[in-house]
Short mmCIF file of C-alpha atoms and ligand atoms in Angstrom, two decimals:
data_model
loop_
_atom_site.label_atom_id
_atom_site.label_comp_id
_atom_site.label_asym_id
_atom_site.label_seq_id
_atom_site.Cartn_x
_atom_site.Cartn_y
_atom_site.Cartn_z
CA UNK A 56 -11.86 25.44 24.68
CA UNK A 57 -13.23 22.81 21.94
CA UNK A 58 -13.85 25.58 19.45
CA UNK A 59 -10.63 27.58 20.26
CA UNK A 60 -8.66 23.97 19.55
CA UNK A 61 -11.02 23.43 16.31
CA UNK A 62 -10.18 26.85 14.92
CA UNK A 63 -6.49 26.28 15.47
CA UNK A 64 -6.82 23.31 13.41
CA UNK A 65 -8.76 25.06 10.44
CA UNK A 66 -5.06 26.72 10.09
CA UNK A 67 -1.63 25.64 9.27
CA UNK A 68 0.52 22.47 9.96
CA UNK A 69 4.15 22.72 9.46
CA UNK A 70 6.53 19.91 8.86
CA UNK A 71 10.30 19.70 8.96
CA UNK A 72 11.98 17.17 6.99
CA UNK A 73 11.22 16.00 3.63
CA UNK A 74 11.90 12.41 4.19
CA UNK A 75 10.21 9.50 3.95
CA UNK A 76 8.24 10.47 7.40
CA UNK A 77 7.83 13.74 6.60
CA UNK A 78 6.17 13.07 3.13
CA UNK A 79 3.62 11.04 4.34
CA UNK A 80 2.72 12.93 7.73
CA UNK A 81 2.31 16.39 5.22
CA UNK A 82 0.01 13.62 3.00
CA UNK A 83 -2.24 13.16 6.38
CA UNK A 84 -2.02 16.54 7.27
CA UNK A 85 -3.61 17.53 3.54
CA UNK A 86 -5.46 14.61 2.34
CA UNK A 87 -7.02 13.30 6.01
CA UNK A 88 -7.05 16.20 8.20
CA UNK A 89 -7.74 18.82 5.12
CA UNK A 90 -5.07 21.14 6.82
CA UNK A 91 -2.71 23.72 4.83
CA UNK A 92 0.47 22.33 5.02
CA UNK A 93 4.10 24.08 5.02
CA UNK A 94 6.91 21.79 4.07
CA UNK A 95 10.68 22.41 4.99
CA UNK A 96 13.38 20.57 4.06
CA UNK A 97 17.53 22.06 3.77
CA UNK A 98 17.63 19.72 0.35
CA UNK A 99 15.73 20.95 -2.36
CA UNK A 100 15.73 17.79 -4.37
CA UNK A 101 14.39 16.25 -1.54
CA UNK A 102 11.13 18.39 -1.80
CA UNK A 103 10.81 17.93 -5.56
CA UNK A 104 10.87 14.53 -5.09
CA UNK A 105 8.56 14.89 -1.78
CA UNK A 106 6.29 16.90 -4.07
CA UNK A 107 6.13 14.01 -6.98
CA UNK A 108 5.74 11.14 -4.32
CA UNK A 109 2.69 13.24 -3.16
CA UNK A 110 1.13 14.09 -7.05
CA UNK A 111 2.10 9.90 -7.40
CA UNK A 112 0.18 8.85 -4.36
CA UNK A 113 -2.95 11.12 -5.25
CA UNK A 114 -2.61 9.22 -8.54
CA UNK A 115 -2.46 5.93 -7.07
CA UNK A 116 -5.84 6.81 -4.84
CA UNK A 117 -7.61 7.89 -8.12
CA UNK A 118 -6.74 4.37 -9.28
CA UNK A 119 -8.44 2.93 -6.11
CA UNK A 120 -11.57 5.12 -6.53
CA UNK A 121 -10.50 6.70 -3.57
CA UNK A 122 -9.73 10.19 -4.48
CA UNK A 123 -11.25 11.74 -7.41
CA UNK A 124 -9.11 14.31 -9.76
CA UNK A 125 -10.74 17.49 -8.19
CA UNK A 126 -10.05 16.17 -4.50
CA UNK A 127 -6.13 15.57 -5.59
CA UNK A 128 -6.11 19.45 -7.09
CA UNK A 129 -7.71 20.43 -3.69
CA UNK A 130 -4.60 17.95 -1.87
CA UNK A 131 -2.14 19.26 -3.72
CA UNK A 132 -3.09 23.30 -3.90
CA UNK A 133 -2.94 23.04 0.27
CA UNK A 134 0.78 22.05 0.23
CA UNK A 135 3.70 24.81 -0.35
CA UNK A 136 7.20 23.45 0.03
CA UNK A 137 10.26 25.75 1.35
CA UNK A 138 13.88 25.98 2.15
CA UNK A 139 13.65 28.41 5.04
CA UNK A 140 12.24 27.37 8.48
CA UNK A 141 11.08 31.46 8.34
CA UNK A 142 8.41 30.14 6.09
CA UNK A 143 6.97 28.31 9.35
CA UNK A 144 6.16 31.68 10.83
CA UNK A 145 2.05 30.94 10.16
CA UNK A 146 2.04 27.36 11.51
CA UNK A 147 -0.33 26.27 14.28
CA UNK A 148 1.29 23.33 14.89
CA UNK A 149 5.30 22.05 13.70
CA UNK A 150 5.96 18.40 13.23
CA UNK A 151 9.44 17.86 12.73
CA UNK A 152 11.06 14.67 10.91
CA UNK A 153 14.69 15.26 10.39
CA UNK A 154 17.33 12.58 10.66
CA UNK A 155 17.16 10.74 14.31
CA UNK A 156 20.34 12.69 15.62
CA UNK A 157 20.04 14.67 18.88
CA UNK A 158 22.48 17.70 17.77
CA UNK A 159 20.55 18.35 14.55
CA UNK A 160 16.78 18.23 16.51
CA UNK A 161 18.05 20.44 18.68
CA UNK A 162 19.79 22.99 16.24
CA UNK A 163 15.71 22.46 14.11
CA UNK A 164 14.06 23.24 17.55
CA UNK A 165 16.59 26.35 18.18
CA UNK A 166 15.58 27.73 15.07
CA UNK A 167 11.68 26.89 15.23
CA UNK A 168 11.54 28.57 18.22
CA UNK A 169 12.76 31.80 16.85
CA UNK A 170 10.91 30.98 13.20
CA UNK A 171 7.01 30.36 14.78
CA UNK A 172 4.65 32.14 17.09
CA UNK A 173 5.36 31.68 20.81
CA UNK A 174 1.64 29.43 21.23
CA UNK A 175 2.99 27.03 17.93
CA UNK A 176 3.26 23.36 19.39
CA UNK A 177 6.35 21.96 18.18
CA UNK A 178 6.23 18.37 18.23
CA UNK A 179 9.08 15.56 17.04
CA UNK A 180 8.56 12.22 14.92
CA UNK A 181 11.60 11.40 17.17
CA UNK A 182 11.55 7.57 17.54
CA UNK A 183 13.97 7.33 20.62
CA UNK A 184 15.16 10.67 21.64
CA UNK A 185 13.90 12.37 24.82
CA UNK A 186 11.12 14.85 24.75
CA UNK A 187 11.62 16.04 27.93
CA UNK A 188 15.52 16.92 26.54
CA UNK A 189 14.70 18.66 23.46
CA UNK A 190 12.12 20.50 25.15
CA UNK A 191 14.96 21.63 28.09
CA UNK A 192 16.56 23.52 25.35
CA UNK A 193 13.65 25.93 24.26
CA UNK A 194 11.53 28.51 26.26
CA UNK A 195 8.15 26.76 25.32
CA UNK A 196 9.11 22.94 27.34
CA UNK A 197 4.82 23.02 28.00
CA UNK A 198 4.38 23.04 24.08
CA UNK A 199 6.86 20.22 23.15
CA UNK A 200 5.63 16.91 22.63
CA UNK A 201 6.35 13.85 20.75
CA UNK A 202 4.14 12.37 17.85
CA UNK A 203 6.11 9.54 16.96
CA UNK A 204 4.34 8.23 13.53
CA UNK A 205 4.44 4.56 12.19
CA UNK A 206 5.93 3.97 8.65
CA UNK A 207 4.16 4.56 6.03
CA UNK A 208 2.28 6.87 7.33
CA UNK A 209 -0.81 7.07 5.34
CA UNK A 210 -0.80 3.24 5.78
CA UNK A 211 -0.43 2.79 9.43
CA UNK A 212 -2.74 3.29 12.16
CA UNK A 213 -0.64 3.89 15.26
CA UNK A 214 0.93 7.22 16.50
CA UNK A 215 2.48 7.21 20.19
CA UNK A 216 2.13 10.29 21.53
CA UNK A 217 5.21 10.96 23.97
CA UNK A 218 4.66 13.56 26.72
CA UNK A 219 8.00 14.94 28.11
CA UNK A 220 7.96 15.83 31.44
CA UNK A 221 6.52 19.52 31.21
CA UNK A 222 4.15 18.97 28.13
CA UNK A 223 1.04 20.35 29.24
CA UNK A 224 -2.45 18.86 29.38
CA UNK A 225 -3.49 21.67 26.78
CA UNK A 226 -0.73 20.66 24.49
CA UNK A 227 -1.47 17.12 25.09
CA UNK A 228 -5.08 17.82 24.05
CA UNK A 229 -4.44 19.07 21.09
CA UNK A 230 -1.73 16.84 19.99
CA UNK A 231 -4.59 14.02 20.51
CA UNK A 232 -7.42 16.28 18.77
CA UNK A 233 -4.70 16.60 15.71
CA UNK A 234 -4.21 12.70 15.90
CA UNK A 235 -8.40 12.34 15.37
CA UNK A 236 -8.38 14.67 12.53
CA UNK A 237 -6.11 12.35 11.00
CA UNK A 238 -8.13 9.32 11.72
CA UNK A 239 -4.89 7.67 13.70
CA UNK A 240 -5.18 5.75 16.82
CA UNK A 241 -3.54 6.78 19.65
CA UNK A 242 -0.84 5.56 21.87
CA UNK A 243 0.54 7.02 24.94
CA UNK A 244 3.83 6.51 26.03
CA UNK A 245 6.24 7.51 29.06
CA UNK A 246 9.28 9.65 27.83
CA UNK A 247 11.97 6.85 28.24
CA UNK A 248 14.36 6.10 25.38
CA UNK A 249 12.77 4.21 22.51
CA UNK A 250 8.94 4.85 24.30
CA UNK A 251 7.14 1.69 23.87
CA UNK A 252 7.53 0.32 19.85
CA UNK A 253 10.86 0.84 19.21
CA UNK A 254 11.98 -0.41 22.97
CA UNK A 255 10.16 -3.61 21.82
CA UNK A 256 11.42 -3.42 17.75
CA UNK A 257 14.72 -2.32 17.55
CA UNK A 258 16.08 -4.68 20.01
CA UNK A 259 14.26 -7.23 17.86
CA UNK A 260 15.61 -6.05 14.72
CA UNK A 261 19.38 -5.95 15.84
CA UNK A 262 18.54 -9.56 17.25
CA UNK A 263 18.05 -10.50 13.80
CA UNK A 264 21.13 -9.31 12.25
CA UNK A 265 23.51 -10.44 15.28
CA UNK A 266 21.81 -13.75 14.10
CA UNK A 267 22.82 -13.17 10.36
CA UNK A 268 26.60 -12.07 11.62
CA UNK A 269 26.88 -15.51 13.60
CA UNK A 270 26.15 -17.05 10.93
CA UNK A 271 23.05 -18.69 12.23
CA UNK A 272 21.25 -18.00 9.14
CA UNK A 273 20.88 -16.46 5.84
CA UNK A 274 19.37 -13.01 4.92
CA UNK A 275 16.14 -15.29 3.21
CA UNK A 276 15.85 -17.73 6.36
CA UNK A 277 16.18 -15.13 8.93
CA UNK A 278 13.10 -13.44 7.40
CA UNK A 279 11.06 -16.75 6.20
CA UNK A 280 11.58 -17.89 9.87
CA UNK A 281 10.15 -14.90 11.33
CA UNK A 282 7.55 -14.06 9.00
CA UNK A 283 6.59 -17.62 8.16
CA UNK A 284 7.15 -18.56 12.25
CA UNK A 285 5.59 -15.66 14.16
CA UNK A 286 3.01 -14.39 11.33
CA UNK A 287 4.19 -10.90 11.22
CA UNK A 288 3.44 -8.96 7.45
CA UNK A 289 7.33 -8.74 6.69
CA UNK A 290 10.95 -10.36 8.06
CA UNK A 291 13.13 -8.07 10.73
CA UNK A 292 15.43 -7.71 8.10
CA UNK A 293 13.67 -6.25 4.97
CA UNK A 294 11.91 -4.11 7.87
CA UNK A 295 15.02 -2.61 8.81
CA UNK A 296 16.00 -2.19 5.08
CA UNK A 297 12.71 -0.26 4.75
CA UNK A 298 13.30 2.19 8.12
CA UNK A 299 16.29 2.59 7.29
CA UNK A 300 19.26 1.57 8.44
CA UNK A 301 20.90 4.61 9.66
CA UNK A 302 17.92 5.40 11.45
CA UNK A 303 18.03 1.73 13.12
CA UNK A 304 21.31 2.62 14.30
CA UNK A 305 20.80 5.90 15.93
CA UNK A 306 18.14 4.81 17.88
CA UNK A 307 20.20 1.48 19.09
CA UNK A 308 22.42 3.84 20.06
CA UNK A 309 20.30 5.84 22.09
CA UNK A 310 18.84 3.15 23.82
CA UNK A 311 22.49 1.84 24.49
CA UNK A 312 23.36 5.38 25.30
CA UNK A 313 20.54 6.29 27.62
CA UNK A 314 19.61 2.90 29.19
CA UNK A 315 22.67 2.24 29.80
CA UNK A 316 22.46 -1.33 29.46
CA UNK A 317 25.21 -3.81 26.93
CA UNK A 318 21.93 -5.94 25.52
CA UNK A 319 21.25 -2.70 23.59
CA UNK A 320 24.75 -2.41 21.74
CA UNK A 321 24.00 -1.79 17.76
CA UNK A 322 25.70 -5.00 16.07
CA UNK A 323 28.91 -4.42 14.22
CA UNK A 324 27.14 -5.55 11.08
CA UNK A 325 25.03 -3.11 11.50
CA UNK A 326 27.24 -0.24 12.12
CA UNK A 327 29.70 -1.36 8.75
CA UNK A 328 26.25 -1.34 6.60
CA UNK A 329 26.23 1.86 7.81
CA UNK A 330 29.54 2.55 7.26
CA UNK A 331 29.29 1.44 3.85
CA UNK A 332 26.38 3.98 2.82
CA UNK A 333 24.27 0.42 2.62
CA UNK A 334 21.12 2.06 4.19
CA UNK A 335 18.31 -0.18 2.93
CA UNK A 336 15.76 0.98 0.27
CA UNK A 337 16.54 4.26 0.31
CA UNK A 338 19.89 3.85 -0.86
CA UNK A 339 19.46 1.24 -2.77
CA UNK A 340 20.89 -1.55 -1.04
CA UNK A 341 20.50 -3.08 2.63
CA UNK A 342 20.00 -6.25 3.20
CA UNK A 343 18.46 -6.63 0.03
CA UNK A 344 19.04 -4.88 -3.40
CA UNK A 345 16.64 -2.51 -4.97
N1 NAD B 231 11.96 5.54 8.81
C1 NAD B 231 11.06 5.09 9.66
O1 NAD B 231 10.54 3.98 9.52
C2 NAD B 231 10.64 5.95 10.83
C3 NAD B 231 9.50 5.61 11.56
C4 NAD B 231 9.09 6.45 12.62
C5 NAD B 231 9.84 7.56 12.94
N2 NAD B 231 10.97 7.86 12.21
C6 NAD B 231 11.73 9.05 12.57
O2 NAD B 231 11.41 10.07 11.65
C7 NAD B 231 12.55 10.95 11.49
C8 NAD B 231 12.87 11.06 10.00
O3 NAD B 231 13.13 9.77 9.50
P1 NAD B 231 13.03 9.47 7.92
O4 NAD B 231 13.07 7.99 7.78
O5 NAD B 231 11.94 10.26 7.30
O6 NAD B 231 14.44 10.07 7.42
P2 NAD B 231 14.86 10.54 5.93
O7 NAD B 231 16.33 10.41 5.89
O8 NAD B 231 14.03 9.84 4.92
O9 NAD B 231 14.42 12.09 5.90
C9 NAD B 231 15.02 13.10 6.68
C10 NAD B 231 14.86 14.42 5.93
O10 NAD B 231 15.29 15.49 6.79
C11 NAD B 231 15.96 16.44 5.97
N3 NAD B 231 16.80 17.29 6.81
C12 NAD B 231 18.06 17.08 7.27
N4 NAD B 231 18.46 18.14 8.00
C13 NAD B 231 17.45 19.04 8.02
C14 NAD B 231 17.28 20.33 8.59
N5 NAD B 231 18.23 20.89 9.32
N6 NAD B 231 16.12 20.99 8.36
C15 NAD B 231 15.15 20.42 7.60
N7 NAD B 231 15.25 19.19 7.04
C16 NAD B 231 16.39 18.51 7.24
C17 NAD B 231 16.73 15.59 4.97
O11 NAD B 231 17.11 16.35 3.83
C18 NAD B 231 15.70 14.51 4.64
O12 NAD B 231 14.88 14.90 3.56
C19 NAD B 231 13.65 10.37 12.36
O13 NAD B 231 13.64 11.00 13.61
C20 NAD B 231 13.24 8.91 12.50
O14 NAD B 231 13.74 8.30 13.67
C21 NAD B 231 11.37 7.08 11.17
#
């Protein structure tokens, strides 16, 4: 079994999305793991600029003495970037990273299905939506699993693996042998809506910005008092700037959705920001400029 999960892994990783997410699991998936990697975005300026934040960080490990110029040709020559999730049809294993929206997973998983090979483990960087759900919609629900990544990605540590309710062991065991290859830690969580971090951070975060729509404090003093008054690396606020804020919202709204419960409703502020096309550093402007 060990060497038939080892050979899979000598082969190809796919990942769907382009994003922010999806950059850096592809830079694990090349630069840690040392797999071939398929990208597949629907933008295509979104993989040129996936492709130069890759070249950039190779350039930034050289500067570290972490990476010397032949490893980042070797990095870079395993990576081919695509528009068509055809182009999937040799992956081992599918990570998909799209925007957190239930309708558009589910039209990605639709078409992975048809686009990869019937034993291809699809998993989702979903950070609230149910596994067990997406999975209910394809014909593979023992090969569908969640790999929910931390942000960055070559940064953090953490994945939480999510297993839906008919992920199999063998998936499960793989997912996990994938995870090691990567040098990540591992999590595992039940598949209920937000798993275990975001359950915890996103009520957190939407704490914070009810407190900034009272009035109870400033943008500045909301962070300095968390960051300064519970020793965490960064404030709830430029945290949410750099998830995203669209991405905050979905999942409140899942949880609020799912749970069923009014202490998860997204805060208006939240949703106008959104509104607005204010959707942190990405856009240039959250709670903070940039
Ligand atoms: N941002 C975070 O901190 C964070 C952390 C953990 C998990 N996640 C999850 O990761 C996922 C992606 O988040 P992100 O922050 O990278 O978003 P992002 O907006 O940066 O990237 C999403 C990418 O998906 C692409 N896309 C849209 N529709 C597509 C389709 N049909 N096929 C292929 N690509 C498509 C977009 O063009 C974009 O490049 C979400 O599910 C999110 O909840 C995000």
């Amino acid at each position: 079994m060990k060497q038939f999960l080892r050979y899979r892994f000598s082969t190809v990783l796919g990942v769907v999305g382009a994003g922010q997410m999806g950059t850096g699991i592809a830079i694990v998936g090349s630069a840690v793991a040392g797999l071939r990697v398929r990208v597949v975005d629907v933008n295509e300026q979104r993989l040129n600029a996936s492709h130069n934040f890759i070249s950039k960080w190779c350039d930034k490990e050289i500067q570290k003495n972490r990476m010397t110029d032949q490893i980042k040709t070797d990095v870079l020559q395993r990576f081919s970037f695509h528009l068509q999730m055809s182009d999937l049809a040799s992956c081992d294993f599918v990570v998909e990273a799209a925007p957190e929206k239930y309708e558009m997973k589910a039209e990605i998983f639709r078409q992975l299905i048809k686009a990869t090979k019937p034993e291809t483990i699809l998993a989702s960087n979903t950070s609230s939506i149910s596994i067990t759900k997406l999975a209910g919609i394809t014909n593979r629900p023992d090969r569908i699993i969640g790999m929910h990544f931390m942000n960055p990605v070559p940064v953090m540590k953490l994945i939480e693996v999510i297993k839906g309710l008919q992920t199999s062991q063998q998936t499960l065991d793989t997912t996990l042998e994938l995870a090691a290859k990567m040098k990540k830690e591992i999590v595992i969580a039940q598949d209920i809506p937000g798993f275990i971090a975001n359950r915890i951070l996103m009520p957190y975060i939407n704490e914070a910005i009810q407190t900034l729509h009272e009035g109870i404090g400033t943008v500045e003093g909301i962070d300095k008092a968390m960051k300064l008054g519970t020793n965490v690396p960064m404030g709830p606020l430029t945290l949410a700037d750099f998830i995203g804020l669209d991405t905050c919202l979905e999942i409140m709204k899942v949880l609020h959705q799912d749970l069923g419960d009014s202490k998860y409703r997204p805060c208006p502020l939240l949703v106008n920001y959104v509104n607005a096309g204010w959707l942190g550093k990405k856009s240039g402007r959250g709670f903070y400029k940039y």
